[in-house]
Short mmCIF file of C-alpha atoms and ligand atoms in Angstrom, two decimals:
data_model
loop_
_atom_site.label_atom_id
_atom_site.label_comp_id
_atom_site.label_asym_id
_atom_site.label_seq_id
_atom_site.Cartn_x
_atom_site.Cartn_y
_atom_site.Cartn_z
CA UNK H 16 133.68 85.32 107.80
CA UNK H 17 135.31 88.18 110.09
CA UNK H 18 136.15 91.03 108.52
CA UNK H 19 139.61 90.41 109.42
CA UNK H 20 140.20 87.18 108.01
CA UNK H 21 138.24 88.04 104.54
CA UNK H 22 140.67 91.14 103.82
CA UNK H 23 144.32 87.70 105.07
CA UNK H 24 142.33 85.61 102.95
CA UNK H 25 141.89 88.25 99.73
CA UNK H 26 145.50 89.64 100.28
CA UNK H 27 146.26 85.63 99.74
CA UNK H 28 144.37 85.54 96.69
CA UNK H 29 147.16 87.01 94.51
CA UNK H 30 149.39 83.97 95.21
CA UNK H 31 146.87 80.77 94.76
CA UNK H 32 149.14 78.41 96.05
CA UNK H 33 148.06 80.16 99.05
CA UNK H 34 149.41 77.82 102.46
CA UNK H 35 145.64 78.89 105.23
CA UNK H 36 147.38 77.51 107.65
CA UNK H 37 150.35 79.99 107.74
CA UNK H 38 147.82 83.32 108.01
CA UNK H 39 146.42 84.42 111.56
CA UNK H 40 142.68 83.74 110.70
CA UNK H 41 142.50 79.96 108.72
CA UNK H 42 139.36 79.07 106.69
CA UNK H 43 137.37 76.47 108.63
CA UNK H 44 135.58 73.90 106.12
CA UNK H 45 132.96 71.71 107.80
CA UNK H 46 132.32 68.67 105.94
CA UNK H 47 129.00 66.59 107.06
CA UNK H 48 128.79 63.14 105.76
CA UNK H 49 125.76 60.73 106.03
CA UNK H 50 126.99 57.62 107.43
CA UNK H 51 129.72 55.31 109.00
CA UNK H 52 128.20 52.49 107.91
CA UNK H 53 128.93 52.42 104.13
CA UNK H 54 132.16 52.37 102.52
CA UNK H 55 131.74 55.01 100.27
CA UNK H 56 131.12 57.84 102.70
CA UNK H 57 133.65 56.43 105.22
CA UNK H 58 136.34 56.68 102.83
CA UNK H 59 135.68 59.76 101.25
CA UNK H 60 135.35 61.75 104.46
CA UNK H 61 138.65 61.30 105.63
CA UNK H 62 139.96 61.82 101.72
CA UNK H 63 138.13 65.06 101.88
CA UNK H 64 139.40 66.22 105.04
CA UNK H 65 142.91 64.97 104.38
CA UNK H 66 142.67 66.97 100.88
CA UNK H 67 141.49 70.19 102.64
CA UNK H 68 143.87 70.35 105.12
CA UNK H 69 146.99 69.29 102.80
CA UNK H 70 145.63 72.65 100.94
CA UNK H 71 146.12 74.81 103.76
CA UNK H 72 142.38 74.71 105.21
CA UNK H 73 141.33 73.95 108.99
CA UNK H 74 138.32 71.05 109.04
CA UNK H 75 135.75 69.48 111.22
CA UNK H 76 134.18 66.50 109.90
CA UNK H 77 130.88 65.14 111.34
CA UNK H 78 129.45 61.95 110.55
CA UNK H 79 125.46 62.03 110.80
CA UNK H 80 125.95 58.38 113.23
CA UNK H 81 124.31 56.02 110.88
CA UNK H 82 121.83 57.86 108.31
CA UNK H 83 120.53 59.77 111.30
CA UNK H 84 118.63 62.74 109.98
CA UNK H 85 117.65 64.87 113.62
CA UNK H 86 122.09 64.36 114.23
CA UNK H 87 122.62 66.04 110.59
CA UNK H 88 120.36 68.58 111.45
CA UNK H 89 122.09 69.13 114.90
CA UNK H 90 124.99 69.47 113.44
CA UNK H 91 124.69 72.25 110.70
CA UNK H 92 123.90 75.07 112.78
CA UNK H 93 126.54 73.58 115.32
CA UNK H 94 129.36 73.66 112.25
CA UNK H 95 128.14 77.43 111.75
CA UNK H 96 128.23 78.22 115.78
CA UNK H 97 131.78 77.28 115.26
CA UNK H 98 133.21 79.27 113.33
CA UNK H 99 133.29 77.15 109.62
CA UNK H 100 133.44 79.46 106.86
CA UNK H 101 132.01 77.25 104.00
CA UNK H 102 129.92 73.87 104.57
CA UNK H 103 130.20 70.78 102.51
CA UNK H 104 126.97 68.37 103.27
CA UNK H 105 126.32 65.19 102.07
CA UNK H 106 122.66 64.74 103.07
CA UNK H 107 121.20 61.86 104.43
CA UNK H 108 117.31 62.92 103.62
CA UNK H 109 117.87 65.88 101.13
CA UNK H 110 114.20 67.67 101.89
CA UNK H 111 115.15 67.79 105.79
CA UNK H 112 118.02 70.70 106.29
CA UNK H 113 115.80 73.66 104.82
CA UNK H 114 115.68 74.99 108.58
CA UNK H 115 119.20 73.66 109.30
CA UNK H 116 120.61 75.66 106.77
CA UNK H 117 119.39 78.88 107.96
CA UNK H 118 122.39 79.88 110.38
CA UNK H 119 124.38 79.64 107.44
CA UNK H 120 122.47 81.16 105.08
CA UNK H 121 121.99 84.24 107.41
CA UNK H 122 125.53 84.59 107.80
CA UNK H 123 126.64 84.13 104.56
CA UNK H 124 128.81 81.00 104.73
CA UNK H 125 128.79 79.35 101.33
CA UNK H 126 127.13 76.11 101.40
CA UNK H 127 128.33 73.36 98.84
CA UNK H 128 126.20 70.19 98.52
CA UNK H 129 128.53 67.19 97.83
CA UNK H 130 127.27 64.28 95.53
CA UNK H 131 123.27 65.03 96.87
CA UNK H 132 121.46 67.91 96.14
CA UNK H 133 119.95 69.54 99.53
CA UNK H 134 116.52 70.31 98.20
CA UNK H 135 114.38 73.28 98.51
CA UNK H 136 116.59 76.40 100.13
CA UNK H 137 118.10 78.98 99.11
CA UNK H 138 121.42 77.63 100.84
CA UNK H 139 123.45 75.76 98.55
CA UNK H 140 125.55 77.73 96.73
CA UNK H 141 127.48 74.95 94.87
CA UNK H 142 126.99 71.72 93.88
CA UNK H 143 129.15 69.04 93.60
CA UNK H 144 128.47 65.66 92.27
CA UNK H 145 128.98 63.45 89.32
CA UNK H 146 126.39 62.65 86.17
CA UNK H 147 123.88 61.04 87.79
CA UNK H 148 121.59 60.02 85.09
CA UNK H 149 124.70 58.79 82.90
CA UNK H 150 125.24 56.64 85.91
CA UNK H 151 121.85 55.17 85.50
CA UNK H 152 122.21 55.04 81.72
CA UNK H 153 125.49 52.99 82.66
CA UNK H 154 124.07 50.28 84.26
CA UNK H 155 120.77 49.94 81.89
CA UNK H 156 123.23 49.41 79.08
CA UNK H 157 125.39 46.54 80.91
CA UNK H 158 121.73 44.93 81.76
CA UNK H 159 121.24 45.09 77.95
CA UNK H 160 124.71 43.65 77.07
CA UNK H 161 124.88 40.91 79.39
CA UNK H 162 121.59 39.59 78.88
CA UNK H 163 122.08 39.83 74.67
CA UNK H 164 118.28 41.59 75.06
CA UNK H 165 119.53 42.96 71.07
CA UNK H 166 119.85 39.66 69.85
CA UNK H 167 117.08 37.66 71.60
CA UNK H 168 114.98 35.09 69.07
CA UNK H 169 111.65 36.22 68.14
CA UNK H 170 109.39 35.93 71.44
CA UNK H 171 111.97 35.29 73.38
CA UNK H 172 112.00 37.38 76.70
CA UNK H 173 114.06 37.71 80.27
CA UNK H 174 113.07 38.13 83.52
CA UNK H 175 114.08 41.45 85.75
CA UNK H 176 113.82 42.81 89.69
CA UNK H 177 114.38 46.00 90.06
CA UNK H 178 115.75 48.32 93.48
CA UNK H 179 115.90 52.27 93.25
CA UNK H 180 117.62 53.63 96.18
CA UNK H 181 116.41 56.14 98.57
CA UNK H 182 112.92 58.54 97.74
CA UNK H 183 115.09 60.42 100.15
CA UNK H 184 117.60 61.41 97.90
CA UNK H 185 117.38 63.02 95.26
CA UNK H 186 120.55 61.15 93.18
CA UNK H 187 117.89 58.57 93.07
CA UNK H 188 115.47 59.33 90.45
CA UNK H 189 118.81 60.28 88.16
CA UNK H 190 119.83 56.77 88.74
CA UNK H 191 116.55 55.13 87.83
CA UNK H 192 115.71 57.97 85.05
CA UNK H 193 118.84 57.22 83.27
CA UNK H 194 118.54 53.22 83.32
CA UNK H 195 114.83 53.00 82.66
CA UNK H 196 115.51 55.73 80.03
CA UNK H 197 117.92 52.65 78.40
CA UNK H 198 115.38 49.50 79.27
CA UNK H 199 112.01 51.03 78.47
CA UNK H 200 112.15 50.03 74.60
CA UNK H 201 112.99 46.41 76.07
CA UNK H 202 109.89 46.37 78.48
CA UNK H 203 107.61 48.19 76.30
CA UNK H 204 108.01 44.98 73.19
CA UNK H 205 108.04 42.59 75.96
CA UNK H 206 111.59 41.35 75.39
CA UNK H 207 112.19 42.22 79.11
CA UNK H 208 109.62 41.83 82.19
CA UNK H 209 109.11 42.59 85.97
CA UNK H 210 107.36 39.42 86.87
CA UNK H 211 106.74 40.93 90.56
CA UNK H 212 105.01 43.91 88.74
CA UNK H 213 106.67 46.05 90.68
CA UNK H 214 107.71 48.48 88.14
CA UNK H 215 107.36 52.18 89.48
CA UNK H 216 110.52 53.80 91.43
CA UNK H 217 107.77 54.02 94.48
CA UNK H 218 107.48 50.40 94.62
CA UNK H 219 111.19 50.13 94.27
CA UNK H 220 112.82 52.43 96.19
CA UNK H 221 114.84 50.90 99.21
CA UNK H 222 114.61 53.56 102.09
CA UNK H 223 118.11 55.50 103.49
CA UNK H 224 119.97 53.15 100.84
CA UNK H 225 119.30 50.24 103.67
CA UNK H 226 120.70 46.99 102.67
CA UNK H 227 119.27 44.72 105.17
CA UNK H 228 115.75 46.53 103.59
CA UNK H 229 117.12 45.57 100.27
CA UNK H 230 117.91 42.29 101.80
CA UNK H 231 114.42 41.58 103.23
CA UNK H 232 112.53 42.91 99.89
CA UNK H 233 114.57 40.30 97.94
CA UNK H 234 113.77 37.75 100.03
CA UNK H 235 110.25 38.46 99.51
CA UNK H 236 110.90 38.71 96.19
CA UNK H 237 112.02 35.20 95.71
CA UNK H 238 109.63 33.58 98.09
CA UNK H 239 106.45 35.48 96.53
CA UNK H 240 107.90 34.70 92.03
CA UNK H 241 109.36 31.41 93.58
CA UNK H 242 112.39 32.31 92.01
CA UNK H 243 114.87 29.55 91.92
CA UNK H 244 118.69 28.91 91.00
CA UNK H 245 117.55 26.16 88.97
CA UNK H 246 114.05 27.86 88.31
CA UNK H 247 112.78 27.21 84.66
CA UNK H 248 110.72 30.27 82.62
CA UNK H 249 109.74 33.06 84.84
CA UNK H 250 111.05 30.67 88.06
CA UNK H 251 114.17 32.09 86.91
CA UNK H 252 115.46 35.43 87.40
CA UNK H 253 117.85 36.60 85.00
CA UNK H 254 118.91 40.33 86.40
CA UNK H 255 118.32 42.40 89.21
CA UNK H 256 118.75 46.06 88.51
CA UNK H 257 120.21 47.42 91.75
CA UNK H 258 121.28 51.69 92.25
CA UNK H 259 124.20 50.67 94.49
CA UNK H 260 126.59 48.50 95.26
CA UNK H 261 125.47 48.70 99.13
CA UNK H 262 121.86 47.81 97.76
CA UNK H 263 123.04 44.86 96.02
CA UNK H 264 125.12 43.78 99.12
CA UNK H 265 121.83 43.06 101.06
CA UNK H 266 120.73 41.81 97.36
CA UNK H 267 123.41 39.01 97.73
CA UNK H 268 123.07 37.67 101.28
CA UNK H 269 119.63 36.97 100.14
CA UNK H 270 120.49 34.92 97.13
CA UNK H 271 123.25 33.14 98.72
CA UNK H 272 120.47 32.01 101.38
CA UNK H 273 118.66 31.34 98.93
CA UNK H 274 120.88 28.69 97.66
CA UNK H 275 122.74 31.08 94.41
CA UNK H 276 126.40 30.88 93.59
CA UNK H 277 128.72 33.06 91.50
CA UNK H 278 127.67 30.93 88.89
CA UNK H 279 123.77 31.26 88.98
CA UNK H 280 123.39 33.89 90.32
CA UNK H 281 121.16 36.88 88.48
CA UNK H 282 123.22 39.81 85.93
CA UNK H 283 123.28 42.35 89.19
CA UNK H 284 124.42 45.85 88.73
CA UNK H 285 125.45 48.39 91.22
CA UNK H 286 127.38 51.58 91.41
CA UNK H 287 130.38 52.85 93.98
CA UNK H 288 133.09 50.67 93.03
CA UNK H 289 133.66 49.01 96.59
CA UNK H 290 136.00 46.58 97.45
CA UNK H 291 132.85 44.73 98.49
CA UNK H 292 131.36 45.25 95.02
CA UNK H 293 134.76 43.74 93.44
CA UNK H 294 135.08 40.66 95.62
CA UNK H 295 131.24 39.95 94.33
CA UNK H 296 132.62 40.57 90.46
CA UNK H 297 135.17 38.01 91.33
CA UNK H 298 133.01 35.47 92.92
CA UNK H 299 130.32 35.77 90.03
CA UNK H 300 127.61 37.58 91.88
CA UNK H 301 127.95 41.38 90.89
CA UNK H 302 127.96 41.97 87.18
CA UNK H 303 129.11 45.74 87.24
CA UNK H 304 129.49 48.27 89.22
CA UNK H 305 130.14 52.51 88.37
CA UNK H 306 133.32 54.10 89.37
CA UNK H 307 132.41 57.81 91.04
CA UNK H 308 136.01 58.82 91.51
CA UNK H 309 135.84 60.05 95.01
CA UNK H 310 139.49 61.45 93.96
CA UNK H 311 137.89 63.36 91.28
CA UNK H 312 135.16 64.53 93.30
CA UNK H 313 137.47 65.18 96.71
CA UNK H 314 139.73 67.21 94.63
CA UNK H 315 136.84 69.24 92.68
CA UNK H 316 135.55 70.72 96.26
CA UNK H 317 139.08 71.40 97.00
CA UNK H 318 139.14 73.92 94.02
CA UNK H 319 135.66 74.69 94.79
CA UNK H 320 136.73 76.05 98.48
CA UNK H 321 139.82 77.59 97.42
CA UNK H 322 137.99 79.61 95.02
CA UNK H 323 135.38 80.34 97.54
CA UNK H 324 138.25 81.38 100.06
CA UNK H 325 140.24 83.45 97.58
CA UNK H 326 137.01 85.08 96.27
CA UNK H 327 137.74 83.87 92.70
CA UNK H 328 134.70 82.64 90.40
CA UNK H 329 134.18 79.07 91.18
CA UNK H 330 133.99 76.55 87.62
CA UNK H 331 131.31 74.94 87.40
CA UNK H 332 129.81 72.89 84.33
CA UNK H 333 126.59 72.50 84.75
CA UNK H 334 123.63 75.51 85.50
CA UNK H 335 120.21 73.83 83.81
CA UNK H 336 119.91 70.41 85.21
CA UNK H 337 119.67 70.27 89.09
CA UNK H 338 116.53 72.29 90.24
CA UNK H 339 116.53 71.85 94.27
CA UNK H 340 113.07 73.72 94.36
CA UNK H 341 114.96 77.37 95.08
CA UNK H 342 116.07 77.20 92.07
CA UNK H 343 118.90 75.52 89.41
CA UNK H 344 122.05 75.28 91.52
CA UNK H 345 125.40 76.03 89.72
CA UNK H 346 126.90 72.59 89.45
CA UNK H 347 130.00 70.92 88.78
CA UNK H 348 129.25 67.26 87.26
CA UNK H 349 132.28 64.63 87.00
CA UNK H 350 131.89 62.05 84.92
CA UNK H 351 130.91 58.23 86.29
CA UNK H 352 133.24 55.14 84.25
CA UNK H 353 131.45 51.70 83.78
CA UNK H 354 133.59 48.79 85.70
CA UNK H 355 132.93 45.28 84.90
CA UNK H 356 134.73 41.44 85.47
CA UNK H 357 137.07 43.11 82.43
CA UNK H 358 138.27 46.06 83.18
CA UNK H 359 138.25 45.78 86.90
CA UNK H 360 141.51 44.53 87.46
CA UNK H 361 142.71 48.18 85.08
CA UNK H 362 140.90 50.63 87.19
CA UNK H 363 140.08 49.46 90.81
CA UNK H 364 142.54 46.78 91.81
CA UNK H 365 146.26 48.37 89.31
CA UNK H 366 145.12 51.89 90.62
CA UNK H 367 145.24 51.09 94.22
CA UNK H 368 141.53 52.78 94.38
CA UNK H 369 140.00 49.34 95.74
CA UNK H 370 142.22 47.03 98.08
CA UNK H 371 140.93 43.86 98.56
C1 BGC J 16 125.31 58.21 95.94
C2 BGC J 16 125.76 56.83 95.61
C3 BGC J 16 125.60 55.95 96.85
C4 BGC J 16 124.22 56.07 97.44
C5 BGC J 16 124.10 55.32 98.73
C6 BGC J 16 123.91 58.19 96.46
O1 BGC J 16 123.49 59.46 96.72
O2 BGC J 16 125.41 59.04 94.80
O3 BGC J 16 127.09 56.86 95.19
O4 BGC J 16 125.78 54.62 96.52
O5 BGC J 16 123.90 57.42 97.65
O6 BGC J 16 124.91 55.86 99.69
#
């Protein structure tokens, strides 16, 4: 930051309510986001700009095209080059900015990884995201309720497929941690089973969150077990663990070509909360999904940058459990909400979060 514009910006401190865009030298945030191609990231891009700049703050936001990892990394250094004085990245492949980072480091501009941890640099100076094991504990326990796997007669078992999101992103061993963490006593007496086999998160792992991969692995799935709608014993699937509601989309279009309905189709999970994800509740196809607040989260970084502007301490919650390989990053967790068919209506559609 100029010298000039850190002694406006401290002078403002005093008054918190502090309007940026009334001083001579306005803090630039740069906000990268992954992709235009999922709902989740489109939407909370423009929240997160909109929120910034209702609190006084200039903003550029990028979009990294469509999970393009060599634009993200064009784009750092170019946020940096023009004048942003605090970064907040959402990373498309978290172990590929280490170099991109480095303008920013060297100058000092505070660095705040939002909802993905940017692994090993010394760069990120915040992080911002929301529990992501609990999220994966989440959906392992509506797997457990929906299928009754607590009341199942005596050698009775049900059939699972399960899809980890991206090796490319860190949030994704949380996810599968945290509902593995909640199956494993089910797997390990036999009351639940893979028939595919494929039971490690490297087998599992769908690559950049793709759903047409997610699409094409279930389709293999199903032609390989023989998995039908009307399928009897291990012909029949009863629940597909899925991360993500944009994994289970490509999830879907398989089993619907696959001759499923609403009505026999497998217990799917899947986390996000998108108006995509509730249309498949309705129809019968999605079993749950997780609610991230993106207001929750869009309104944390707000508070995070005006702390950073202002010089204040920034709150955080969390110091012991994200290690991006420079070290445990000072972390603000918010907390993920379980939606299913019942409570849906409540807190997506009543809220105005998700419009159909
Ligand atoms: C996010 C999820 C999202 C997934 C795919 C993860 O890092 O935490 O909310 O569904 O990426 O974009």
């Amino acid at each position: 930051m100029k010298t000039s514009c850190k002694i406006a910006v401290s002078l403002m401190a005093a008054a918190l309510s502090l309007s940026f865009a009334q001083t001579a030298c306005a803090f630039k945030v740069g906000i990268a986001m992954p992709t235009q191609n999922e709902e989740r990231w489109m939407k909370e891009g423009f929240e997160l700009r909109d929120k910034l700049k209702s609190a006084g703050f200039d903003v550029e936001l990028f979009y990294g095209g469509d999970d393009d990892v060599p634009i993200q990394q064009r784009q750092l250094p170019r946020m940096v080059k023009e004048g942003c004085n605090a970064l907040v990245v959402a990373s498309i492949d978290g172990n590929a900015l280490t170099q991109a980072l480095e303008p920013a480091q060297k100058a000092g501009i505070p660095v705040i990884s939002y909802d993905r941890l940017i692994m090993n640099t010394g760069a990120v100076t915040y992080y911002a995201t929301f529990d992501n094991y609990k999220a994966g504990v989440i959906q392992g326990q509506a797997i457990v309720k929906a299928l009754d796997l607590d009341n199942l007669p005596e050698g009775e078992h049900k059939t699972i497929e399960l899809f980890g999101g991206s090796a490319k992103d860190n949030n994704s061993k949380f996810f599968w941690n945290g509902a593995m963490e909640v199956l494993k006593p089910y797997f390990d007496d036999g009351r639940l089973i893979v028939p595919s086999g494929q039971t490690k998160f490297e087998e599992c792992a769908i690559d950049l969150w793709s759903n047409d991969i997610a699409q094409k692995r279930m389709d293999e799935l199903l032609g390989k077990a023989g998995y039908k709608p009307d399928g009897q014993g291990d012909k029949h699937l009863d629940a597909i663990y899925s991360s993500a509601d944009i994994l289970s989309s490509g999830i879907i279009a398989s089993l619907r070509h696959a001759g499923y309905t609403g009505k026999t189709a497998p217990v799917l999970t899947g986390q996000d909360a998108t108006a995509y994800a509730v249309k498949s509740m309705q129809e019968g196809f999605q079993y749950m999904t997780v609610l991230k607040d993106a207001s929750v989260l869009c309104d944390r970084v707000v508070e995070m940058a005006k702390e950073i502007a202002s010089g204040k301490d920034v709150e955080i919650n969390d110091t012991k459990t994200y290690d991006n390989g420079a070290g445990f990053v000072k972390t603000y967790q918010c907390e993920p909400v379980s939606v299913d068919r019942e409570n849906m209506k409540k807190l997506l559609i009543d809220t105005g979060k998700v419009k159909l």
